[in-house]
Short mmCIF file of C-alpha atoms and ligand atoms in Angstrom, two decimals:
data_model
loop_
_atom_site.label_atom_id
_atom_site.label_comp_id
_atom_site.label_asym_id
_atom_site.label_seq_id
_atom_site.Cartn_x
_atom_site.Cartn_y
_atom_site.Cartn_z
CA UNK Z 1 0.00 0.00 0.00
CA UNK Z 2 1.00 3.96 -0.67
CA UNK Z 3 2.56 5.67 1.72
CA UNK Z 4 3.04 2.40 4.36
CA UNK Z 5 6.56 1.61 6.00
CA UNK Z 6 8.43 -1.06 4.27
CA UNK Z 7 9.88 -2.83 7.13
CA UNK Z 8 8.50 -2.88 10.46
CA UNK Z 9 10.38 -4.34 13.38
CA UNK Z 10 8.97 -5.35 16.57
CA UNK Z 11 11.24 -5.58 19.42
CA UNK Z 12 9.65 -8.02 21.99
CA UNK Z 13 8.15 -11.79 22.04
CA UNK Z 14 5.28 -11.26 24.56
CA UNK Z 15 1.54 -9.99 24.98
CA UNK Z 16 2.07 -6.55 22.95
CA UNK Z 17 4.17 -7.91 20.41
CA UNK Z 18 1.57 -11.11 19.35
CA UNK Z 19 -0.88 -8.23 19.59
CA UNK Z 20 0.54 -5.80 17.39
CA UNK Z 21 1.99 -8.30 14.45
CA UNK Z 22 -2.21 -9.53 14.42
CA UNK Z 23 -3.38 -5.76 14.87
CA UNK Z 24 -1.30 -4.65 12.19
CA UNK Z 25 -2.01 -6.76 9.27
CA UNK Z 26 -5.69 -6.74 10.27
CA UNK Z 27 -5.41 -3.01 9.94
CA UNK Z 28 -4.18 -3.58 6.51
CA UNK Z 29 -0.25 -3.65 6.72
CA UNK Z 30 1.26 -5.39 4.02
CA UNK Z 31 4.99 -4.84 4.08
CA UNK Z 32 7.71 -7.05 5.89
CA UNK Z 33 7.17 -7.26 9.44
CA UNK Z 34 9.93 -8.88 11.84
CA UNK Z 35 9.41 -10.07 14.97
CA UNK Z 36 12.78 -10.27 17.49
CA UNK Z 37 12.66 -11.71 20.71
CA UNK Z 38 15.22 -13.00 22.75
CA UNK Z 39 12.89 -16.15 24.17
CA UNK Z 40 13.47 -19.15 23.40
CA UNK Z 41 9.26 -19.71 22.14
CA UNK Z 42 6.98 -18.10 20.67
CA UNK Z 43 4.92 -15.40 22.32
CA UNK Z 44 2.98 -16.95 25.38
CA UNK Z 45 0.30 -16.11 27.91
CA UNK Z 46 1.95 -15.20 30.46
CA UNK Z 47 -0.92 -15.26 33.59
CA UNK Z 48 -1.46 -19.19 33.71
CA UNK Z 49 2.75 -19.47 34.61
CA UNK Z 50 1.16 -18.51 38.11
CA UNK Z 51 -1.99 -20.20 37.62
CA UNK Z 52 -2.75 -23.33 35.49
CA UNK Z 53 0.43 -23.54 33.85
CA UNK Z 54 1.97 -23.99 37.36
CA UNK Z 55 -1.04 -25.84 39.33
CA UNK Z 56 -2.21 -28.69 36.34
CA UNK Z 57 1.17 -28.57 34.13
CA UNK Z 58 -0.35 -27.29 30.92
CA UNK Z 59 1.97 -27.62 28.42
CA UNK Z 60 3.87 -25.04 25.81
CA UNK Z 61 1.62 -25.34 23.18
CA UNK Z 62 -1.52 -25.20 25.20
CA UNK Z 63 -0.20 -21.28 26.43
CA UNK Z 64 1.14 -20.16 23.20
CA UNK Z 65 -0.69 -16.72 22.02
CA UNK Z 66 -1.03 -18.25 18.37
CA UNK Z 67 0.24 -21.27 16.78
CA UNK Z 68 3.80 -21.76 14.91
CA UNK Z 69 1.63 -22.12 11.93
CA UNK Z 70 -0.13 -18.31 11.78
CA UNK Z 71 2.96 -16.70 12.03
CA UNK Z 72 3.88 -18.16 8.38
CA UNK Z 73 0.42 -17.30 7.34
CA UNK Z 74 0.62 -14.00 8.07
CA UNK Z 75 4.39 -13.24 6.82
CA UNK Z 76 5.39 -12.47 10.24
CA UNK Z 77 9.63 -12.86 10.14
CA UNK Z 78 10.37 -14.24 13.64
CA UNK Z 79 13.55 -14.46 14.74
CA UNK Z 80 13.59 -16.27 19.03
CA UNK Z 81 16.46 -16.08 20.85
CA UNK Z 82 18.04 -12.82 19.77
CA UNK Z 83 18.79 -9.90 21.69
CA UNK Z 84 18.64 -6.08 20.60
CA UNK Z 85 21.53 -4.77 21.96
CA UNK Z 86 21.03 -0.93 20.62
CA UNK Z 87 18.90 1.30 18.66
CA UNK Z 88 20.76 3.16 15.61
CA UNK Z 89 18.19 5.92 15.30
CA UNK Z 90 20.11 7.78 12.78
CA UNK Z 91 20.61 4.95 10.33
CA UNK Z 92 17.20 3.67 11.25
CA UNK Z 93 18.41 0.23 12.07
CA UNK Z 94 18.88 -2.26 15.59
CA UNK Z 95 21.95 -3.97 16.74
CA UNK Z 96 21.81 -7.09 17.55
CA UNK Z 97 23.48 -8.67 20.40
CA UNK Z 98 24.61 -11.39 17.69
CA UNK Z 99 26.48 -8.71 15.67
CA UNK Z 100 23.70 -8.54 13.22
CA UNK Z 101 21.75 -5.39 12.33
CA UNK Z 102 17.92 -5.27 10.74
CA UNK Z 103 16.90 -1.86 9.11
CA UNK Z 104 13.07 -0.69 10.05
CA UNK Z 105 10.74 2.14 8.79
CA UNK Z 106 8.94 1.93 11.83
CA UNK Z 107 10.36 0.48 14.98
CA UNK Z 108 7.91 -0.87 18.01
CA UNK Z 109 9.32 -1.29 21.26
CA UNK Z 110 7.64 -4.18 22.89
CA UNK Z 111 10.49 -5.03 25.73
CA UNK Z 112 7.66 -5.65 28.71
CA UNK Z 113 9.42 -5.71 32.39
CA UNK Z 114 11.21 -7.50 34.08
CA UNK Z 115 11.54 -8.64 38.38
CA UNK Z 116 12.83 -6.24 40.81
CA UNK Z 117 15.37 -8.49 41.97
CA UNK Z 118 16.91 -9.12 45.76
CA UNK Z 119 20.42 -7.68 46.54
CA UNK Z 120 23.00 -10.15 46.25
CA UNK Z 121 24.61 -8.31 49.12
CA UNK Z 122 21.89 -10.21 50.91
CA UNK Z 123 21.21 -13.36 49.20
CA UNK Z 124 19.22 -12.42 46.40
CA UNK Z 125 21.57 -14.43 43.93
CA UNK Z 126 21.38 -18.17 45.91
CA UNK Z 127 20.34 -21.21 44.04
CA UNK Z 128 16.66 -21.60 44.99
CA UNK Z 129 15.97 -18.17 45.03
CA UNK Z 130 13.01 -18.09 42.30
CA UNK Z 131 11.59 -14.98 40.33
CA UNK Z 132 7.97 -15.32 37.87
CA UNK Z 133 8.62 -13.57 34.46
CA UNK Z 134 9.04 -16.26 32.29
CA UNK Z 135 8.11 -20.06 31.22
CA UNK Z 136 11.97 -20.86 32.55
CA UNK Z 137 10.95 -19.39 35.70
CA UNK Z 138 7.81 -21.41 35.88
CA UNK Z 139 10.13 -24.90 34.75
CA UNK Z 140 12.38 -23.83 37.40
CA UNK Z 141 9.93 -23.29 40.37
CA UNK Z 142 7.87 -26.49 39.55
CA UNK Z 143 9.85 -29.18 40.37
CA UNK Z 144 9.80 -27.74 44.20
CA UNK Z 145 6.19 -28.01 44.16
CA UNK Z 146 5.65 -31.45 46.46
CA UNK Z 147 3.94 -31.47 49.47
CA UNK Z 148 5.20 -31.05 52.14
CA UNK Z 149 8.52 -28.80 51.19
CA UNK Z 150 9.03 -25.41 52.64
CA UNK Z 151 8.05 -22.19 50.39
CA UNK Z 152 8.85 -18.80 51.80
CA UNK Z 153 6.93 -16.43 48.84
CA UNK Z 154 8.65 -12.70 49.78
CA UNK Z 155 5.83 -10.05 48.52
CA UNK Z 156 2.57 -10.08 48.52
CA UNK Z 157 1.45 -8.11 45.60
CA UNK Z 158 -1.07 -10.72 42.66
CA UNK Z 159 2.22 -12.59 41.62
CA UNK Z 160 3.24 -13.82 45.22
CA UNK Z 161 0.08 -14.67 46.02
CA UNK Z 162 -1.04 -16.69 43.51
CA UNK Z 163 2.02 -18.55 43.24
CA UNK Z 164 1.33 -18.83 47.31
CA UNK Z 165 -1.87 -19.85 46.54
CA UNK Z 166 -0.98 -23.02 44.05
CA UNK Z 167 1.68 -24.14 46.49
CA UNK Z 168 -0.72 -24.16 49.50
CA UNK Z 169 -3.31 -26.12 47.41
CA UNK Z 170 -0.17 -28.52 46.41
CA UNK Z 171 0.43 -29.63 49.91
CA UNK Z 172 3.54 -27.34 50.72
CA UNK Z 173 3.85 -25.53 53.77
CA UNK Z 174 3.93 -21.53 52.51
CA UNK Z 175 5.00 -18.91 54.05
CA UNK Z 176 3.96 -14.91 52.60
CA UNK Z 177 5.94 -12.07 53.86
CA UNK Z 178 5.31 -8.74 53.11
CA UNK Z 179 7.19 -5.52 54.29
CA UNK Z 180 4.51 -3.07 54.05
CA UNK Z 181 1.76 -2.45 56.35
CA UNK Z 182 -0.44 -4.94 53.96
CA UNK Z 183 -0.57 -7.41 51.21
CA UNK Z 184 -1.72 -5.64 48.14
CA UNK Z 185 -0.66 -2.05 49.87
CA UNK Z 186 0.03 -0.84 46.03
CA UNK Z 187 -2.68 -1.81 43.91
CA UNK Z 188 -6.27 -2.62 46.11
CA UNK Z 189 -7.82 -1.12 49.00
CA UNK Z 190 -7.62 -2.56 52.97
CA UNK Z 191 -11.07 -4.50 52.04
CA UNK Z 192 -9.50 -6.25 49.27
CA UNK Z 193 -6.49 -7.45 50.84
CA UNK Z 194 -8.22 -8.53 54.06
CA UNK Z 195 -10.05 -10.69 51.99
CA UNK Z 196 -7.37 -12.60 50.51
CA UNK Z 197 -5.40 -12.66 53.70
CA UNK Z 198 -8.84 -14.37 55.09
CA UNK Z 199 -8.58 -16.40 52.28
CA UNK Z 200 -4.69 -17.41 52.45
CA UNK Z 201 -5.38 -18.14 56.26
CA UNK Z 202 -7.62 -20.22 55.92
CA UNK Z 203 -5.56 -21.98 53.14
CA UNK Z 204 -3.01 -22.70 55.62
CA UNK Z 205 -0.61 -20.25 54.44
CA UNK Z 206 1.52 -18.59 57.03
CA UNK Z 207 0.82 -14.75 55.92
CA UNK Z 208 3.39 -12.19 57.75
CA UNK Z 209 2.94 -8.40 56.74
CA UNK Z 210 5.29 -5.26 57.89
CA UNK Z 211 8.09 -7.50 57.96
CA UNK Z 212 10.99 -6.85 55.36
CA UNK Z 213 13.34 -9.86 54.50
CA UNK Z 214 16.38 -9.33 56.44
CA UNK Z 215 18.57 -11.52 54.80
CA UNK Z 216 18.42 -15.29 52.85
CA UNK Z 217 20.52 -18.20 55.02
CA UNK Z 218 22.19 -21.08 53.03
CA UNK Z 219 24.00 -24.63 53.07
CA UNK Z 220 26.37 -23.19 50.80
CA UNK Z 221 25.01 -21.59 47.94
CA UNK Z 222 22.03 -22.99 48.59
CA UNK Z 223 19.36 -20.66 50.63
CA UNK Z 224 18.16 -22.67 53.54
CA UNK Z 225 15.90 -19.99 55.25
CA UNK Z 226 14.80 -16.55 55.15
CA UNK Z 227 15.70 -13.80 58.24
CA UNK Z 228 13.13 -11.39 58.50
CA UNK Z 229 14.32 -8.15 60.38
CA UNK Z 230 12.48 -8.87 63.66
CA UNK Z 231 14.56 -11.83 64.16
CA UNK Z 232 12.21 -14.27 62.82
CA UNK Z 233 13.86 -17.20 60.64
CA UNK Z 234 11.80 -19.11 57.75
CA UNK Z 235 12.60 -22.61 57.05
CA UNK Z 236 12.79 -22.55 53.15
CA UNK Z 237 13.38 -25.12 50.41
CA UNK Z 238 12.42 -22.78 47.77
CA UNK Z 239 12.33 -18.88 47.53
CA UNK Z 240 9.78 -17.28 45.34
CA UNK Z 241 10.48 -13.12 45.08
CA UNK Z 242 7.54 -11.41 43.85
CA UNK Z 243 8.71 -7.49 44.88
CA UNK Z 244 7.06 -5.78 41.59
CA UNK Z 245 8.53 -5.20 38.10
CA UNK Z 246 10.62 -2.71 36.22
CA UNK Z 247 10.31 -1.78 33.25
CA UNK Z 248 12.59 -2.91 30.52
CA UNK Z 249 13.28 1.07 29.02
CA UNK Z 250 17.76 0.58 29.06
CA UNK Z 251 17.51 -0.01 24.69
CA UNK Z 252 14.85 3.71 24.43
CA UNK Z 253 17.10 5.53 27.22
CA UNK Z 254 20.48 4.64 25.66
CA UNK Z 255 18.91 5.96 21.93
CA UNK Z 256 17.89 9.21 23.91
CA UNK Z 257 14.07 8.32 23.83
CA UNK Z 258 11.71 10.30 26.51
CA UNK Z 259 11.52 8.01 30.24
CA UNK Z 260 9.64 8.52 32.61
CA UNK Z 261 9.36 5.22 34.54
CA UNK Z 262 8.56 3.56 31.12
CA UNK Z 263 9.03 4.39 27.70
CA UNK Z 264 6.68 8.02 27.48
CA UNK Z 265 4.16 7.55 24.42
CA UNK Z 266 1.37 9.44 23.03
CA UNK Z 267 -1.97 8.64 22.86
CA UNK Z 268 -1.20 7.05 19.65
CA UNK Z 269 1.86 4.89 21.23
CA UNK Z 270 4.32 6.95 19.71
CA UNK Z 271 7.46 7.73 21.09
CA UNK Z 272 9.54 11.05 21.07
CA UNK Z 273 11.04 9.65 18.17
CA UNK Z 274 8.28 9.78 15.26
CA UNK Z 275 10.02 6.74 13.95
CA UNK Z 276 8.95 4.84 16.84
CA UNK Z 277 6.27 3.52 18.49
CA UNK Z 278 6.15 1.61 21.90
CA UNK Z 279 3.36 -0.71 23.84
CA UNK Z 280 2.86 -2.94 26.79
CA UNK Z 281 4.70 -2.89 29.88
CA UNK Z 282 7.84 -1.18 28.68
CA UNK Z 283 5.31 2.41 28.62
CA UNK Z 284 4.10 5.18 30.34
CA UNK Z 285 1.43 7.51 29.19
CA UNK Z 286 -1.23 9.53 30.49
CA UNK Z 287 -4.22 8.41 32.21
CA UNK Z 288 -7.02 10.98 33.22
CA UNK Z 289 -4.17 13.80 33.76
CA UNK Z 290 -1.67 11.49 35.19
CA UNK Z 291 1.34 9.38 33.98
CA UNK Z 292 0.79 5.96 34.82
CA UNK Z 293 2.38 2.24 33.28
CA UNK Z 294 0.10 -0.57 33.61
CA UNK Z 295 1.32 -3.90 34.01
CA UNK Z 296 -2.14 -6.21 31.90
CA UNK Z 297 -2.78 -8.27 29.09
CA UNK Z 298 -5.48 -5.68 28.54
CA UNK Z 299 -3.16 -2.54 28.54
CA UNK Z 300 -0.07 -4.99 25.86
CA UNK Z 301 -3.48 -5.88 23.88
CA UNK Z 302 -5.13 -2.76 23.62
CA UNK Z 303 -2.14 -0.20 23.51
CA UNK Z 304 -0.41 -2.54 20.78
CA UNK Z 305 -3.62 -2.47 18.56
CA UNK Z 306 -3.18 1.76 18.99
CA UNK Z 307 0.74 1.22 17.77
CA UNK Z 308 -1.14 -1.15 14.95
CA UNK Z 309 -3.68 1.47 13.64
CA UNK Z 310 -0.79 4.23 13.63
CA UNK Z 311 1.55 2.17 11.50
CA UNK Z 312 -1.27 0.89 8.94
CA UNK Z 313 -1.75 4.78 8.59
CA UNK Z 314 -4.87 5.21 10.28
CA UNK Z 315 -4.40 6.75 13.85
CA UNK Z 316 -7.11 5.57 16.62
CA UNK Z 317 -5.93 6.94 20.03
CA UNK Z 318 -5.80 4.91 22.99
CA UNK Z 319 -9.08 5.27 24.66
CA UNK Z 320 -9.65 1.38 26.38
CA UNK Z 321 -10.61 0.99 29.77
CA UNK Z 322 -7.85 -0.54 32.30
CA UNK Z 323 -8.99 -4.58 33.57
CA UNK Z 324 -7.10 -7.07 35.13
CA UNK Z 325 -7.61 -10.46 37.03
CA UNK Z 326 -6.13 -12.29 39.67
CA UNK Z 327 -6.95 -16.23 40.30
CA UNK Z 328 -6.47 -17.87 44.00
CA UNK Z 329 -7.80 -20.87 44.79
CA UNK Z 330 -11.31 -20.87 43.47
CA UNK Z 331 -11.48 -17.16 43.89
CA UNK Z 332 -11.93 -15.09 40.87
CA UNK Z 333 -10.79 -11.23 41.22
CA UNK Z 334 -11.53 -9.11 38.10
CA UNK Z 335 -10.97 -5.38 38.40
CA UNK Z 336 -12.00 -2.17 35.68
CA UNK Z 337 -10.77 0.58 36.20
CA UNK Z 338 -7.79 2.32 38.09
CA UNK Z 339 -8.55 2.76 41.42
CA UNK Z 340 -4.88 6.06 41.19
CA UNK Z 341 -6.24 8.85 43.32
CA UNK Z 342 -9.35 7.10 44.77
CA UNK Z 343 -10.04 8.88 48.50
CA UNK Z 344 -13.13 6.52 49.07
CA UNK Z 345 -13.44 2.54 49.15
CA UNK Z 346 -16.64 0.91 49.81
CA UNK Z 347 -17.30 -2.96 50.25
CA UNK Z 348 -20.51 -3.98 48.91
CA UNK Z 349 -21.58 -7.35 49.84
CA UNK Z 350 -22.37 -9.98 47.18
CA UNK Z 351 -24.95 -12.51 46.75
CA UNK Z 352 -23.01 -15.21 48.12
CA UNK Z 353 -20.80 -14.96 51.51
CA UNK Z 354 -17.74 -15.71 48.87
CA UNK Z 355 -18.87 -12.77 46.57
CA UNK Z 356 -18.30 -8.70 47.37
CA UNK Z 357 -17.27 -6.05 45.75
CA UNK Z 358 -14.57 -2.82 46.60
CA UNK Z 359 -16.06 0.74 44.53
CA UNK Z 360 -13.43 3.30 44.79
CA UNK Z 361 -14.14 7.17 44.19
CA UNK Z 362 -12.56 10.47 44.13
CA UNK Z 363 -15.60 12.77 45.10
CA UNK Z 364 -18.52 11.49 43.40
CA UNK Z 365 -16.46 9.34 40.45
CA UNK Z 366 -16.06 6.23 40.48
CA UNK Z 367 -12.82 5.51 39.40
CA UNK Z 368 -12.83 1.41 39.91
CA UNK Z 369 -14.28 -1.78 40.89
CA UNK Z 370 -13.04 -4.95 42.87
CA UNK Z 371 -15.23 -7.60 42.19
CA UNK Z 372 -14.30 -10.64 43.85
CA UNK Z 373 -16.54 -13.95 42.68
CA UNK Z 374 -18.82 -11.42 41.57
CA UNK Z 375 -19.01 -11.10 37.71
CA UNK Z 376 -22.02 -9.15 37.55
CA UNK Z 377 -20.52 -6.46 39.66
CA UNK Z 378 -17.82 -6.63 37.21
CA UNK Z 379 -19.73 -6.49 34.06
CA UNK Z 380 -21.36 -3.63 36.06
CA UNK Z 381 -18.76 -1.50 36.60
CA UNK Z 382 -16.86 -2.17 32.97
CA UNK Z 383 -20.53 -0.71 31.77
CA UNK Z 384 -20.42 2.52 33.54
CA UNK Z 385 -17.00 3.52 33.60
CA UNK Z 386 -16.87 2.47 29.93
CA UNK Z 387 -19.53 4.84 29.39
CA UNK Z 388 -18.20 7.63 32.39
CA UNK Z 389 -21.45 7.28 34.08
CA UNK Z 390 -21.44 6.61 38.06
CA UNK Z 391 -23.77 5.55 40.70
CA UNK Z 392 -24.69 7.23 44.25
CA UNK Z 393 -22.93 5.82 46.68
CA UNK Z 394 -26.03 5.11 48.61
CA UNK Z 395 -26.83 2.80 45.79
CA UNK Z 396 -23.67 0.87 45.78
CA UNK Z 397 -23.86 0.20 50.05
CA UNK Z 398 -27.73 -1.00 49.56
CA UNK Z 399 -27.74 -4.63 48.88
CA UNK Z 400 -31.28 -4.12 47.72
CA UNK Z 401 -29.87 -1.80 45.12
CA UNK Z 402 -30.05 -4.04 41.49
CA UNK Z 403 -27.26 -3.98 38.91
CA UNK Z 404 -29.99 -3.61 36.56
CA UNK Z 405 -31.22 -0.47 37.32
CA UNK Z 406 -28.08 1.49 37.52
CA UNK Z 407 -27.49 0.57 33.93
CA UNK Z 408 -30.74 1.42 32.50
C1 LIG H 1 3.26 -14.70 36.29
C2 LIG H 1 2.46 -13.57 35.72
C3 LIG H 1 1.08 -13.53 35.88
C4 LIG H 1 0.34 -12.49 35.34
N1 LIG H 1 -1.01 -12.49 35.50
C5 LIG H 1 -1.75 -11.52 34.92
C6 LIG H 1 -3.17 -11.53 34.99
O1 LIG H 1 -3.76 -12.40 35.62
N2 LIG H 1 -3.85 -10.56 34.34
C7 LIG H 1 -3.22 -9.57 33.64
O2 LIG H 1 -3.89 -8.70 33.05
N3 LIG H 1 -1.86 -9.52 33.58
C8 LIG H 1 -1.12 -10.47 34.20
N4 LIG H 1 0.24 -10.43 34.11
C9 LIG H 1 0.88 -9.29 33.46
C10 LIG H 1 0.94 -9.49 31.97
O3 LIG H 1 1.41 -10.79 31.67
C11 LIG H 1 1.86 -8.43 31.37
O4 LIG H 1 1.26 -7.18 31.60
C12 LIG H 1 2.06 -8.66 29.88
O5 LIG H 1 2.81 -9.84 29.69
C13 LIG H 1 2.78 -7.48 29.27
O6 LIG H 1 3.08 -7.79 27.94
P1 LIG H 1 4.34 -7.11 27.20
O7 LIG H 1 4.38 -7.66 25.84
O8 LIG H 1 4.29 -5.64 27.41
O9 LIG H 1 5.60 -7.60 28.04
P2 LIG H 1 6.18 -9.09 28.17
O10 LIG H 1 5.07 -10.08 28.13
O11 LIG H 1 7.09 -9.05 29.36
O12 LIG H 1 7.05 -9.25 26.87
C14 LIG H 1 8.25 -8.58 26.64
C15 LIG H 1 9.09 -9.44 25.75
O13 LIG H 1 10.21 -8.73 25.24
C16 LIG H 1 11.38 -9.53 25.33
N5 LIG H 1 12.52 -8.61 25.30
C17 LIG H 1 12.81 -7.64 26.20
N6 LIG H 1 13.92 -6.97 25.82
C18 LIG H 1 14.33 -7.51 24.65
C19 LIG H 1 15.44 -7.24 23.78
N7 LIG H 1 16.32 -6.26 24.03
N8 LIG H 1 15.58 -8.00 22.66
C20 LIG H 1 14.68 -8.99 22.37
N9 LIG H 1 13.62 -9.29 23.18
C21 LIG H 1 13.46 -8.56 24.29
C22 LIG H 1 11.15 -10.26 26.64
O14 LIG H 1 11.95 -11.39 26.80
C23 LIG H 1 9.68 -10.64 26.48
O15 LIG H 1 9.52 -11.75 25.66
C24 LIG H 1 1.01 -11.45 34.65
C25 LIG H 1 2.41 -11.48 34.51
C26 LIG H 1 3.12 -12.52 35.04
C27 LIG H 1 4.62 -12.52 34.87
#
């Protein structure tokens, strides 16, 4: 087509880049499109490695994002295992770790995050010391999963816990610790989180918050226990860090792109470079007046179908609606909306003792929704914040109050 890039290089083998190599040719992009990533497979889903992946032992191919096959069928050049080591923004090319180079018209930066790591200094680098990014990660953790063996999870943000949660339902004595006030201090309100400590409890899982990690103890290299700072000392066979993500911006700051936590893009996921676009994880962009980086399938999907329409020629800005999930145990959490900047939370009860909801405003808005077993409270809230309506508050504390009638 007139006037489209010739080459088109993604940089990136995970949610955003699956979604923006199918985005872009269904928006009509016909030229060569390459697709590096430095993983060993294919883009995969990346929420069952805590979840099913890890609990039933799916397999590869049952987690893959498409099949080997569609990548053929839609001339998508993937090349696994290679690293981009630099961005040549003048000659409009990236270096590859390998010594190679690839030229691009258009370049999409798709580099996700990666785990906040522990200081060596304090044993962050012994053998059974465990992170969650990747399948490898997932390989590496399940073999410890037999009942019976000691896991010490350190952070109790969605991550942790549901990797606390499928040990606990395997049999293996768990222990959470947390070194703020509360589990999920960052992203849900104190009704949220005491639910799912309920929940963990009563799962058997020892769950510890305000405590930081002072230090991992080993036999040898190999960590044996965990000191927390009050003295405390957790058996462990297996560590599992979950302490939050950064984002993978080194390759955009090094080529002089715009940072600001992640990789600043318009509302059209272009960078400060006009050249290139970024999506997923790696980002930051703003959000009702502030700059915020979202770490969801929804955000890599929907912000890598913007980077899509902008490539094709045909500019749609970003204007989805932030969701996310968590699974533990047979608990379902789904969430819409941001809850950045809320100064309200209220718990509505659900039908069922399992089911309630958290509403969080700022004033009179409703900014998001907890729903926790409760997916018409879900579907609810996706429906009015979707369409920037809101609902007294009154409404939302009256059990009495239907669904129904908020959305007519
Ligand atoms: C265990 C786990 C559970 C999750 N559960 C949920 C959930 O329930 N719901 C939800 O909404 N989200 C969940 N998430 C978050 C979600 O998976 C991420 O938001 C999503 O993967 C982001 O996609 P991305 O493409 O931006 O980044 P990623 O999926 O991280 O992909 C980035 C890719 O780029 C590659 N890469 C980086 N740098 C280079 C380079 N220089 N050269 C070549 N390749 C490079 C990386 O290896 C990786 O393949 C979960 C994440 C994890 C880890």
């Amino acid at each position: 087509m007139d006037g489209q890039p010739a080459q088109v290089v993604v940089v990136g083998g995970g949610h955003a880049a699956a979604a923006f190599v199918n985005s872009v040719r269904r928006a009509g992009y016909a030229g060569r499109l390459v697709l590096v990533s430095n993983e060993p497979a294919l883009p995969y889903y990346r929420p069952p490695l805590s979840k099913k992946y890890l609990a039933e032992g799916q397999s590869v191919e049952q987690i893959l994002i498409r099949p080997p096959a569609w990548y053929d069928e839609q001339q998508v050049q993937v090349r696994l295992r290679t690293q981009v080591a630099a961005i040549d923004r003048a000659a409009h090319a990236v270096a590859l770790a390998d010594g190679g180079r690839i030229a691009y018209d258009r370049l999409v930066l798709a580099t996700g995050a990666q785990p906040r790591r522990l200081p060596a200094a304090i044993g962050g680098d012994l053998d059974g010391v465990l992170q969650m990014r990747h399948l490898a990660d997932a390989d590496a953790l399940a073999p410890q999963l037999q009942p019976g063996r000691r896991l010490v999870v350190i952070g109790g943000g969605y991550i942790g816990l549901e990797v606390a949660a499928v040990a606990a339902a395997r049999g293996l004595q768990v222990a959470l610790v947390e070194a703020a006030p509360r589990i999920l201090q960052r992203v849900a309100a104190a009704a949220t989180a005491d639910h799912f400590r309920a929940l963990h409890r009563a799962h058997g899982v020892e769950l510890i918050e305000g405590v930081a990690p002072a230090r991992l103890l080993a036999d040898g290299h190999r960590v044996r226990a965990v000191l927390l700072a009050d003295g405390r000392e957790l058996a462990a066979d297996a560590v599992l860090v979950g302490i939050g993500v950064q984002p993978n911006v080194e390759l955009a700051a090094a080529a002089g792109l715009a940072v600001d936590d992640g990789i600043c893009v318009d509302p059209c996921a272009r960078t400060s470079d006009p050249h290139i676009l970024a999506a997923g994880d790696c980002t930051s962009f703003e959000y009702r007046g502030q700059r915020v980086r979202l770490e969801s399938v929804q955000n890599a999907n929907d912000q890598a179908a913007v980077a899509a329409h902008t490539v094709a020629g045909d500019p749609k800005p970003y204007a989805a609606l932030p969701w996310f999930w968590s699974d533990q145990y047979d608990t379902k959490l789904q969430i819409a909306g941001l809850h950045l900047g809320c100064d309200d939370a209220l718990l509505r009860p659900g039908k069922t003792e399992r089911s309630r909801s958290v509403w969080y405003w700022r004033g009179d808005e409703l900014l998001a929704v907890d729903a926790i077993n409760d997916p018409a409270a879900f579907a609810t809230a996706k429906a009015l914040l979707a369409s920037g309506r809101s609902v007294p508050k009154a409404a939302v504390l009256d059990p009495a109050a239907s669904f129904k009638d908020w959305l007519a």
